Amino acid sequence: MGTAEFGYVERASRLRGAVVWSKRSRRHGPARILPDGCMDVIHSDGELYVAGPDTTAHLSWSAAGQRSVAVRFAPGQGPALLGVPAWELRDQRVPLRALWSETTARRLTERLDEAADPAAELESVLLRMAADREPDPLAPRLTARLRAGWTVAGIAAEVGLSERQLHRRGLALYGYGLKTLARILRLQDALGLARGGVAYAAAAASAGYADQAHLARDVKALAGVPMQALLQRAA
């Protein structure tokens, strides 16, 4: 991965379903991070921490020129490698030393501080760890069903679990129940279309919203700002 002098770049990871990303902040101040059902292991300014699954937008503060690199796990894929259920990290930023041993976290941080390509180094370390920590195979299936518009009841019947059992499984995998994850995924799908130039009403319909007003309400609730302001800031 080539790192841009400023801005954000990402590539597919060798870890299944994950993404490796790198960012150098353009200015001092906050960036609005939207919920996406994912978990990230992030190295920034000599610190190594985990970003848990968010339920609403998170404001991340950084200084101009600050560099961050990370591996972002697909929804439901992070808990097995990190060794902690996702609900324990919901809406939190947690130092890695709080999840792993102090010695392990310190040694990894030092390696990343000294690495010529810290993003690739972080990916390699996590890839080795993942060799004997298989993620729950149900997670990609659940995520795909939700993206396709399945109801929670329909998914529960297909996978042979009660809705209560499925809810507990969702908490461990995603940090919240499947209905919340479906809402977050739907918002991400609609915003992706809108960023690509699709009209708001068409983006809402394609993502499964009742209408554009429904999409606008979800954007305000989950992102904290109106859709037009959100897209203008992203641009």
PDB file of C-alpha atoms in Angstrom:
ATOM      1  CA  MET A   1       0.000   0.000   0.000  1.00  0.00           C
ATOM      2  CA  GLY A   2       1.380   3.397  -0.930  1.00  0.00           C
ATOM      3  CA  THR A   3       0.608   6.018   1.709  1.00  0.00           C
ATOM      4  CA  ALA A   4      -0.573   9.382   0.434  1.00  0.00           C
ATOM      5  CA  GLU A   5       1.334  12.375   1.788  1.00  0.00           C
ATOM      6  CA  PHE A   6      -1.972  13.596   3.195  1.00  0.00           C
ATOM      7  CA  GLY A   7      -5.388  11.997   3.257  1.00  0.00           C
ATOM      8  CA  TYR A   8      -6.678   8.457   3.486  1.00  0.00           C
ATOM      9  CA  VAL A   9      -5.864   5.308   1.509  1.00  0.00           C
ATOM     10  CA  GLU A  10      -6.863   1.689   1.992  1.00  0.00           C
ATOM     11  CA  ARG A  11      -6.423  -1.732   0.438  1.00  0.00           C
ATOM     12  CA  ALA A  12      -7.810  -5.209   0.915  1.00  0.00           C
ATOM     13  CA  SER A  13      -6.003  -7.163   3.614  1.00  0.00           C
ATOM     14  CA  ARG A  14      -4.687 -10.705   3.502  1.00  0.00           C
ATOM     15  CA  LEU A  15      -6.901 -11.218   6.546  1.00  0.00           C
ATOM     16  CA  ARG A  16     -10.229 -12.462   5.252  1.00  0.00           C
ATOM     17  CA  GLY A  17     -12.714  -9.642   4.843  1.00  0.00           C
ATOM     18  CA  ALA A  18     -10.428  -7.047   6.443  1.00  0.00           C
ATOM     19  CA  VAL A  19      -9.043  -3.750   5.140  1.00  0.00           C
ATOM     20  CA  VAL A  20      -5.662  -2.118   5.809  1.00  0.00           C
ATOM     21  CA  TRP A  21      -5.855   1.661   5.927  1.00  0.00           C
ATOM     22  CA  SER A  22      -3.507   4.585   6.455  1.00  0.00           C
ATOM     23  CA  LYS A  23      -4.305   8.225   7.106  1.00  0.00           C
ATOM     24  CA  ARG A  24      -2.339  11.430   7.555  1.00  0.00           C
ATOM     25  CA  SER A  25      -4.517  14.199   8.980  1.00  0.00           C
ATOM     26  CA  ARG A  26      -4.790  17.327   6.899  1.00  0.00           C
ATOM     27  CA  ARG A  27      -5.600  19.658   9.793  1.00  0.00           C
ATOM     28  CA  HIS A  28      -5.995  19.817  13.539  1.00  0.00           C
ATOM     29  CA  GLY A  29      -9.489  19.001  14.731  1.00  0.00           C
ATOM     30  CA  PRO A  30     -12.202  16.355  14.738  1.00  0.00           C
ATOM     31  CA  ALA A  31     -13.164  13.850  12.062  1.00  0.00           C
ATOM     32  CA  ARG A  32     -16.630  12.321  12.104  1.00  0.00           C
ATOM     33  CA  ILE A  33     -16.400   8.507  12.023  1.00  0.00           C
ATOM     34  CA  LEU A  34     -19.703   6.860  11.137  1.00  0.00           C
ATOM     35  CA  PRO A  35     -20.841   3.513  12.547  1.00  0.00           C
ATOM     36  CA  ASP A  36     -20.170   0.648  10.132  1.00  0.00           C
ATOM     37  CA  GLY A  37     -20.360  -2.513  12.242  1.00  0.00           C
ATOM     38  CA  CYS A  38     -16.571  -2.926  12.103  1.00  0.00           C
ATOM     39  CA  MET A  39     -13.745  -3.011  14.647  1.00  0.00           C
ATOM     40  CA  ASP A  40     -10.272  -1.556  14.028  1.00  0.00           C
ATOM     41  CA  VAL A  41      -6.829  -2.109  15.529  1.00  0.00           C
ATOM     42  CA  ILE A  42      -5.157   1.302  15.193  1.00  0.00           C
ATOM     43  CA  HIS A  43      -1.587   2.534  15.650  1.00  0.00           C
ATOM     44  CA  SER A  44      -1.230   6.288  15.989  1.00  0.00           C
ATOM     45  CA  ASP A  45       1.381   8.522  17.652  1.00  0.00           C
ATOM     46  CA  GLY A  46       3.058   5.646  19.466  1.00  0.00           C
ATOM     47  CA  GLU A  47      -0.242   4.289  20.780  1.00  0.00           C
ATOM     48  CA  LEU A  48      -1.941   1.024  19.870  1.00  0.00           C
ATOM     49  CA  TYR A  49      -5.651   0.716  20.552  1.00  0.00           C
ATOM     50  CA  VAL A  50      -8.885  -0.912  19.428  1.00  0.00           C
ATOM     51  CA  ALA A  51     -11.861   1.020  18.109  1.00  0.00           C
ATOM     52  CA  GLY A  52     -14.963  -0.900  19.083  1.00  0.00           C
ATOM     53  CA  PRO A  53     -18.207  -1.025  17.097  1.00  0.00           C
ATOM     54  CA  ASP A  54     -20.001   2.322  17.224  1.00  0.00           C
ATOM     55  CA  THR A  55     -23.739   2.867  17.520  1.00  0.00           C
ATOM     56  CA  THR A  56     -23.539   6.544  16.509  1.00  0.00           C
ATOM     57  CA  ALA A  57     -20.909   8.819  14.959  1.00  0.00           C
ATOM     58  CA  HIS A  58     -17.631   9.133  16.857  1.00  0.00           C
ATOM     59  CA  LEU A  59     -15.598  12.345  16.743  1.00  0.00           C
ATOM     60  CA  SER A  60     -11.908  11.472  16.433  1.00  0.00           C
ATOM     61  CA  TRP A  61      -9.453  14.310  17.210  1.00  0.00           C
ATOM     62  CA  SER A  62      -6.064  14.510  15.555  1.00  0.00           C
ATOM     63  CA  ALA A  63      -3.282  17.016  14.932  1.00  0.00           C
ATOM     64  CA  ALA A  64      -2.257  18.244  11.489  1.00  0.00           C
ATOM     65  CA  GLY A  65       0.149  15.743   9.938  1.00  0.00           C
ATOM     66  CA  GLN A  66      -0.652  12.996  12.455  1.00  0.00           C
ATOM     67  CA  ARG A  67      -0.310   9.539  10.885  1.00  0.00           C
ATOM     68  CA  SER A  68      -2.507   6.582  11.743  1.00  0.00           C
ATOM     69  CA  VAL A  69      -2.460   3.048  10.330  1.00  0.00           C
ATOM     70  CA  ALA A  70      -4.889   0.264  11.055  1.00  0.00           C
ATOM     71  CA  VAL A  71      -6.511  -3.005  10.170  1.00  0.00           C
ATOM     72  CA  ARG A  72     -10.296  -2.852  10.011  1.00  0.00           C
ATOM     73  CA  PHE A  73     -12.111  -6.142  10.507  1.00  0.00           C
ATOM     74  CA  ALA A  74     -15.327  -6.918   8.670  1.00  0.00           C
ATOM     75  CA  PRO A  75     -18.444  -6.990  10.876  1.00  0.00           C
ATOM     76  CA  GLY A  76     -18.259  -9.908  13.289  1.00  0.00           C
ATOM     77  CA  GLN A  77     -14.639 -10.848  12.474  1.00  0.00           C
ATOM     78  CA  GLY A  78     -12.733  -8.963  15.183  1.00  0.00           C
ATOM     79  CA  PRO A  79     -13.844 -10.579  18.469  1.00  0.00           C
ATOM     80  CA  ALA A  80     -12.222 -13.973  17.849  1.00  0.00           C
ATOM     81  CA  LEU A  81      -8.783 -12.468  17.188  1.00  0.00           C
ATOM     82  CA  LEU A  82      -8.979  -9.897  19.972  1.00  0.00           C
ATOM     83  CA  GLY A  83     -10.306 -12.424  22.469  1.00  0.00           C
ATOM     84  CA  VAL A  84     -13.194 -10.298  23.720  1.00  0.00           C
ATOM     85  CA  PRO A  85     -16.916 -10.142  22.813  1.00  0.00           C
ATOM     86  CA  ALA A  86     -17.787  -7.110  20.743  1.00  0.00           C
ATOM     87  CA  TRP A  87     -20.332  -5.743  23.220  1.00  0.00           C
ATOM     88  CA  GLU A  88     -17.529  -5.101  25.726  1.00  0.00           C
ATOM     89  CA  LEU A  89     -15.949  -2.646  23.266  1.00  0.00           C
ATOM     90  CA  ARG A  90     -19.141  -1.007  21.992  1.00  0.00           C
ATOM     91  CA  ASP A  91     -18.711   2.780  21.529  1.00  0.00           C
ATOM     92  CA  GLN A  92     -15.228   2.645  23.069  1.00  0.00           C
ATOM     93  CA  ARG A  93     -11.570   3.225  22.164  1.00  0.00           C
ATOM     94  CA  VAL A  94      -9.554   0.802  24.298  1.00  0.00           C
ATOM     95  CA  PRO A  95      -5.729   0.501  24.625  1.00  0.00           C
ATOM     96  CA  LEU A  96      -4.594  -2.881  23.341  1.00  0.00           C
ATOM     97  CA  ARG A  97      -2.737  -3.468  26.602  1.00  0.00           C
ATOM     98  CA  ALA A  98      -6.154  -3.680  28.313  1.00  0.00           C
ATOM     99  CA  LEU A  99      -7.055  -6.679  26.141  1.00  0.00           C
ATOM    100  CA  TRP A 100      -3.702  -8.423  25.715  1.00  0.00           C
ATOM    101  CA  SER A 101      -0.755  -8.574  28.085  1.00  0.00           C
ATOM    102  CA  GLU A 102       1.113  -5.344  28.801  1.00  0.00           C
ATOM    103  CA  THR A 103       4.322  -6.922  27.482  1.00  0.00           C
ATOM    104  CA  THR A 104       2.769  -8.113  24.218  1.00  0.00           C
ATOM    105  CA  ALA A 105       1.125  -4.756  23.535  1.00  0.00           C
ATOM    106  CA  ARG A 106       4.328  -2.829  24.346  1.00  0.00           C
ATOM    107  CA  ARG A 107       6.513  -4.986  22.110  1.00  0.00           C
ATOM    108  CA  LEU A 108       4.092  -4.699  19.218  1.00  0.00           C
ATOM    109  CA  THR A 109       3.855  -0.927  19.652  1.00  0.00           C
ATOM    110  CA  GLU A 110       7.654  -0.642  19.599  1.00  0.00           C
ATOM    111  CA  ARG A 111       7.837  -2.728  16.421  1.00  0.00           C
ATOM    112  CA  LEU A 112       5.297  -0.509  14.710  1.00  0.00           C
ATOM    113  CA  ASP A 113       7.064   2.662  15.870  1.00  0.00           C
ATOM    114  CA  GLU A 114      10.264   1.446  14.200  1.00  0.00           C
ATOM    115  CA  ALA A 115       8.781  -0.194  11.090  1.00  0.00           C
ATOM    116  CA  ALA A 116       9.342   1.329   7.652  1.00  0.00           C
ATOM    117  CA  ASP A 117       5.760   0.302   6.770  1.00  0.00           C
ATOM    118  CA  PRO A 118       3.807   0.074  10.051  1.00  0.00           C
ATOM    119  CA  ALA A 119       0.553  -0.804   8.285  1.00  0.00           C
ATOM    120  CA  ALA A 120       2.093  -3.863   6.637  1.00  0.00           C
ATOM    121  CA  GLU A 121       3.804  -4.823   9.904  1.00  0.00           C
ATOM    122  CA  LEU A 122       0.535  -4.620  11.833  1.00  0.00           C
ATOM    123  CA  GLU A 123      -1.211  -6.714   9.195  1.00  0.00           C
ATOM    124  CA  SER A 124       1.525  -9.366   9.332  1.00  0.00           C
ATOM    125  CA  VAL A 125       1.327  -9.657  13.123  1.00  0.00           C
ATOM    126  CA  LEU A 126      -2.456  -9.992  13.105  1.00  0.00           C
ATOM    127  CA  LEU A 127      -2.282 -12.471  10.239  1.00  0.00           C
ATOM    128  CA  ARG A 128       0.003 -14.741  12.253  1.00  0.00           C
ATOM    129  CA  MET A 129      -2.286 -14.506  15.264  1.00  0.00           C
ATOM    130  CA  ALA A 130      -5.342 -15.289  13.165  1.00  0.00           C
ATOM    131  CA  ALA A 131      -3.849 -18.621  12.097  1.00  0.00           C
ATOM    132  CA  ASP A 132      -5.139 -20.276  15.288  1.00  0.00           C
ATOM    133  CA  ARG A 133      -8.074 -17.966  16.090  1.00  0.00           C
ATOM    134  CA  GLU A 134     -10.820 -18.760  13.610  1.00  0.00           C
ATOM    135  CA  PRO A 135     -13.661 -16.218  13.543  1.00  0.00           C
ATOM    136  CA  ASP A 136     -17.244 -17.362  13.936  1.00  0.00           C
ATOM    137  CA  PRO A 137     -18.247 -18.713  10.495  1.00  0.00           C
ATOM    138  CA  LEU A 138     -21.801 -17.508  11.050  1.00  0.00           C
ATOM    139  CA  ALA A 139     -20.827 -13.806  10.965  1.00  0.00           C
ATOM    140  CA  PRO A 140     -20.424 -13.364   7.166  1.00  0.00           C
ATOM    141  CA  ARG A 141     -23.658 -15.262   6.599  1.00  0.00           C
ATOM    142  CA  LEU A 142     -25.604 -13.065   9.005  1.00  0.00           C
ATOM    143  CA  THR A 143     -24.125  -9.878   7.553  1.00  0.00           C
ATOM    144  CA  ALA A 144     -24.962 -10.949   3.993  1.00  0.00           C
ATOM    145  CA  ARG A 145     -28.557 -11.800   4.928  1.00  0.00           C
ATOM    146  CA  LEU A 146     -29.051  -8.441   6.609  1.00  0.00           C
ATOM    147  CA  ARG A 147     -27.626  -6.597   3.594  1.00  0.00           C
ATOM    148  CA  ALA A 148     -30.038  -8.520   1.387  1.00  0.00           C
ATOM    149  CA  GLY A 149     -32.973  -7.279   3.460  1.00  0.00           C
ATOM    150  CA  TRP A 150     -33.812 -10.401   5.430  1.00  0.00           C
ATOM    151  CA  THR A 151     -35.772 -10.013   8.664  1.00  0.00           C
ATOM    152  CA  VAL A 152     -34.288 -11.169  11.949  1.00  0.00           C
ATOM    153  CA  ALA A 153     -37.064 -13.765  12.215  1.00  0.00           C
ATOM    154  CA  GLY A 154     -36.217 -15.105   8.767  1.00  0.00           C
ATOM    155  CA  ILE A 155     -32.515 -15.341   9.575  1.00  0.00           C
ATOM    156  CA  ALA A 156     -33.213 -17.063  12.895  1.00  0.00           C
ATOM    157  CA  ALA A 157     -35.324 -19.689  11.149  1.00  0.00           C
ATOM    158  CA  GLU A 158     -32.659 -20.283   8.494  1.00  0.00           C
ATOM    159  CA  VAL A 159     -29.770 -20.732  10.936  1.00  0.00           C
ATOM    160  CA  GLY A 160     -31.797 -22.763  13.435  1.00  0.00           C
ATOM    161  CA  LEU A 161     -31.657 -20.368  16.393  1.00  0.00           C
ATOM    162  CA  SER A 162     -34.348 -18.622  18.381  1.00  0.00           C
ATOM    163  CA  GLU A 163     -34.498 -14.849  18.007  1.00  0.00           C
ATOM    164  CA  ARG A 164     -33.237 -14.506  21.597  1.00  0.00           C
ATOM    165  CA  GLN A 165     -30.273 -16.802  20.877  1.00  0.00           C
ATOM    166  CA  LEU A 166     -29.548 -14.883  17.690  1.00  0.00           C
ATOM    167  CA  HIS A 167     -29.623 -11.605  19.596  1.00  0.00           C
ATOM    168  CA  ARG A 168     -27.014 -12.904  22.067  1.00  0.00           C
ATOM    169  CA  ARG A 169     -24.886 -14.133  19.161  1.00  0.00           C
ATOM    170  CA  GLY A 170     -25.149 -10.700  17.568  1.00  0.00           C
ATOM    171  CA  LEU A 171     -24.038  -8.948  20.746  1.00  0.00           C
ATOM    172  CA  ALA A 172     -20.900 -11.096  20.891  1.00  0.00           C
ATOM    173  CA  LEU A 173     -20.101 -10.722  17.197  1.00  0.00           C
ATOM    174  CA  TYR A 174     -21.141  -7.149  16.432  1.00  0.00           C
ATOM    175  CA  GLY A 175     -21.619  -5.384  19.756  1.00  0.00           C
ATOM    176  CA  TYR A 176     -25.354  -4.997  19.223  1.00  0.00           C
ATOM    177  CA  GLY A 177     -28.352  -6.920  17.947  1.00  0.00           C
ATOM    178  CA  LEU A 178     -29.010  -7.678  14.304  1.00  0.00           C
ATOM    179  CA  LYS A 179     -31.709  -5.022  13.954  1.00  0.00           C
ATOM    180  CA  THR A 180     -29.205  -2.328  14.925  1.00  0.00           C
ATOM    181  CA  LEU A 181     -26.576  -3.776  12.584  1.00  0.00           C
ATOM    182  CA  ALA A 182     -29.114  -3.872   9.730  1.00  0.00           C
ATOM    183  CA  ARG A 183     -29.876  -0.194  10.289  1.00  0.00           C
ATOM    184  CA  ILE A 184     -26.164   0.691  10.229  1.00  0.00           C
ATOM    185  CA  LEU A 185     -25.457  -1.357   7.092  1.00  0.00           C
ATOM    186  CA  ARG A 186     -28.440   0.175   5.317  1.00  0.00           C
ATOM    187  CA  LEU A 187     -27.172   3.664   6.118  1.00  0.00           C
ATOM    188  CA  GLN A 188     -23.696   2.820   4.811  1.00  0.00           C
ATOM    189  CA  ASP A 189     -25.177   1.427   1.587  1.00  0.00           C
ATOM    190  CA  ALA A 190     -27.280   4.553   1.014  1.00  0.00           C
ATOM    191  CA  LEU A 191     -24.380   6.911   1.711  1.00  0.00           C
ATOM    192  CA  GLY A 192     -22.153   4.953  -0.640  1.00  0.00           C
ATOM    193  CA  LEU A 193     -24.672   5.451  -3.433  1.00  0.00           C
ATOM    194  CA  ALA A 194     -25.121   9.140  -2.629  1.00  0.00           C
ATOM    195  CA  ARG A 195     -21.364   9.727  -2.619  1.00  0.00           C
ATOM    196  CA  GLY A 196     -21.276   8.139  -6.064  1.00  0.00           C
ATOM    197  CA  GLY A 197     -23.695  10.730  -7.395  1.00  0.00           C
ATOM    198  CA  VAL A 198     -26.996   8.865  -7.036  1.00  0.00           C
ATOM    199  CA  ALA A 199     -29.898  11.157  -6.133  1.00  0.00           C
ATOM    200  CA  TYR A 200     -30.913  10.984  -2.485  1.00  0.00           C
ATOM    201  CA  ALA A 201     -34.369   9.564  -3.223  1.00  0.00           C
ATOM    202  CA  ALA A 202     -32.952   6.849  -5.492  1.00  0.00           C
ATOM    203  CA  ALA A 203     -30.225   6.018  -2.958  1.00  0.00           C
ATOM    204  CA  ALA A 204     -32.858   5.683  -0.245  1.00  0.00           C
ATOM    205  CA  ALA A 205     -34.986   3.346  -2.347  1.00  0.00           C
ATOM    206  CA  SER A 206     -32.054   1.189  -3.436  1.00  0.00           C
ATOM    207  CA  ALA A 207     -30.823   0.785   0.157  1.00  0.00           C
ATOM    208  CA  GLY A 208     -34.262  -0.273   1.404  1.00  0.00           C
ATOM    209  CA  TYR A 209     -35.632   2.889   3.018  1.00  0.00           C
ATOM    210  CA  ALA A 210     -39.331   3.702   2.845  1.00  0.00           C
ATOM    211  CA  ASP A 211     -38.536   7.093   1.326  1.00  0.00           C
ATOM    212  CA  GLN A 212     -35.974   9.912   1.347  1.00  0.00           C
ATOM    213  CA  ALA A 213     -37.373  11.305   4.597  1.00  0.00           C
ATOM    214  CA  HIS A 214     -36.729   7.960   6.295  1.00  0.00           C
ATOM    215  CA  LEU A 215     -33.109   8.081   5.129  1.00  0.00           C
ATOM    216  CA  ALA A 216     -32.764  11.682   6.338  1.00  0.00           C
ATOM    217  CA  ARG A 217     -33.986  10.721   9.815  1.00  0.00           C
ATOM    218  CA  ASP A 218     -31.516   7.833  10.046  1.00  0.00           C
ATOM    219  CA  VAL A 219     -28.613  10.015   8.890  1.00  0.00           C
ATOM    220  CA  LYS A 220     -29.409  12.608  11.568  1.00  0.00           C
ATOM    221  CA  ALA A 221     -29.810   9.929  14.259  1.00  0.00           C
ATOM    222  CA  LEU A 222     -26.698   7.886  13.433  1.00  0.00           C
ATOM    223  CA  ALA A 223     -24.364  10.539  11.988  1.00  0.00           C
ATOM    224  CA  GLY A 224     -25.470  13.523  14.064  1.00  0.00           C
ATOM    225  CA  VAL A 225     -25.719  15.934  11.127  1.00  0.00           C
ATOM    226  CA  PRO A 226     -28.021  16.319   8.099  1.00  0.00           C
ATOM    227  CA  MET A 227     -27.133  14.301   4.999  1.00  0.00           C
ATOM    228  CA  GLN A 228     -26.124  17.259   2.845  1.00  0.00           C
ATOM    229  CA  ALA A 229     -23.763  18.572   5.528  1.00  0.00           C
ATOM    230  CA  LEU A 230     -22.317  15.095   6.019  1.00  0.00           C
ATOM    231  CA  LEU A 231     -21.543  14.610   2.338  1.00  0.00           C
ATOM    232  CA  GLN A 232     -20.145  18.126   1.939  1.00  0.00           C
ATOM    233  CA  ARG A 233     -17.736  17.572   4.843  1.00  0.00           C
ATOM    234  CA  ALA A 234     -16.660  14.232   3.405  1.00  0.00           C
ATOM    235  CA  ALA A 235     -15.958  15.878   0.057  1.00  0.00           C
TER     236      ALA A 235
END
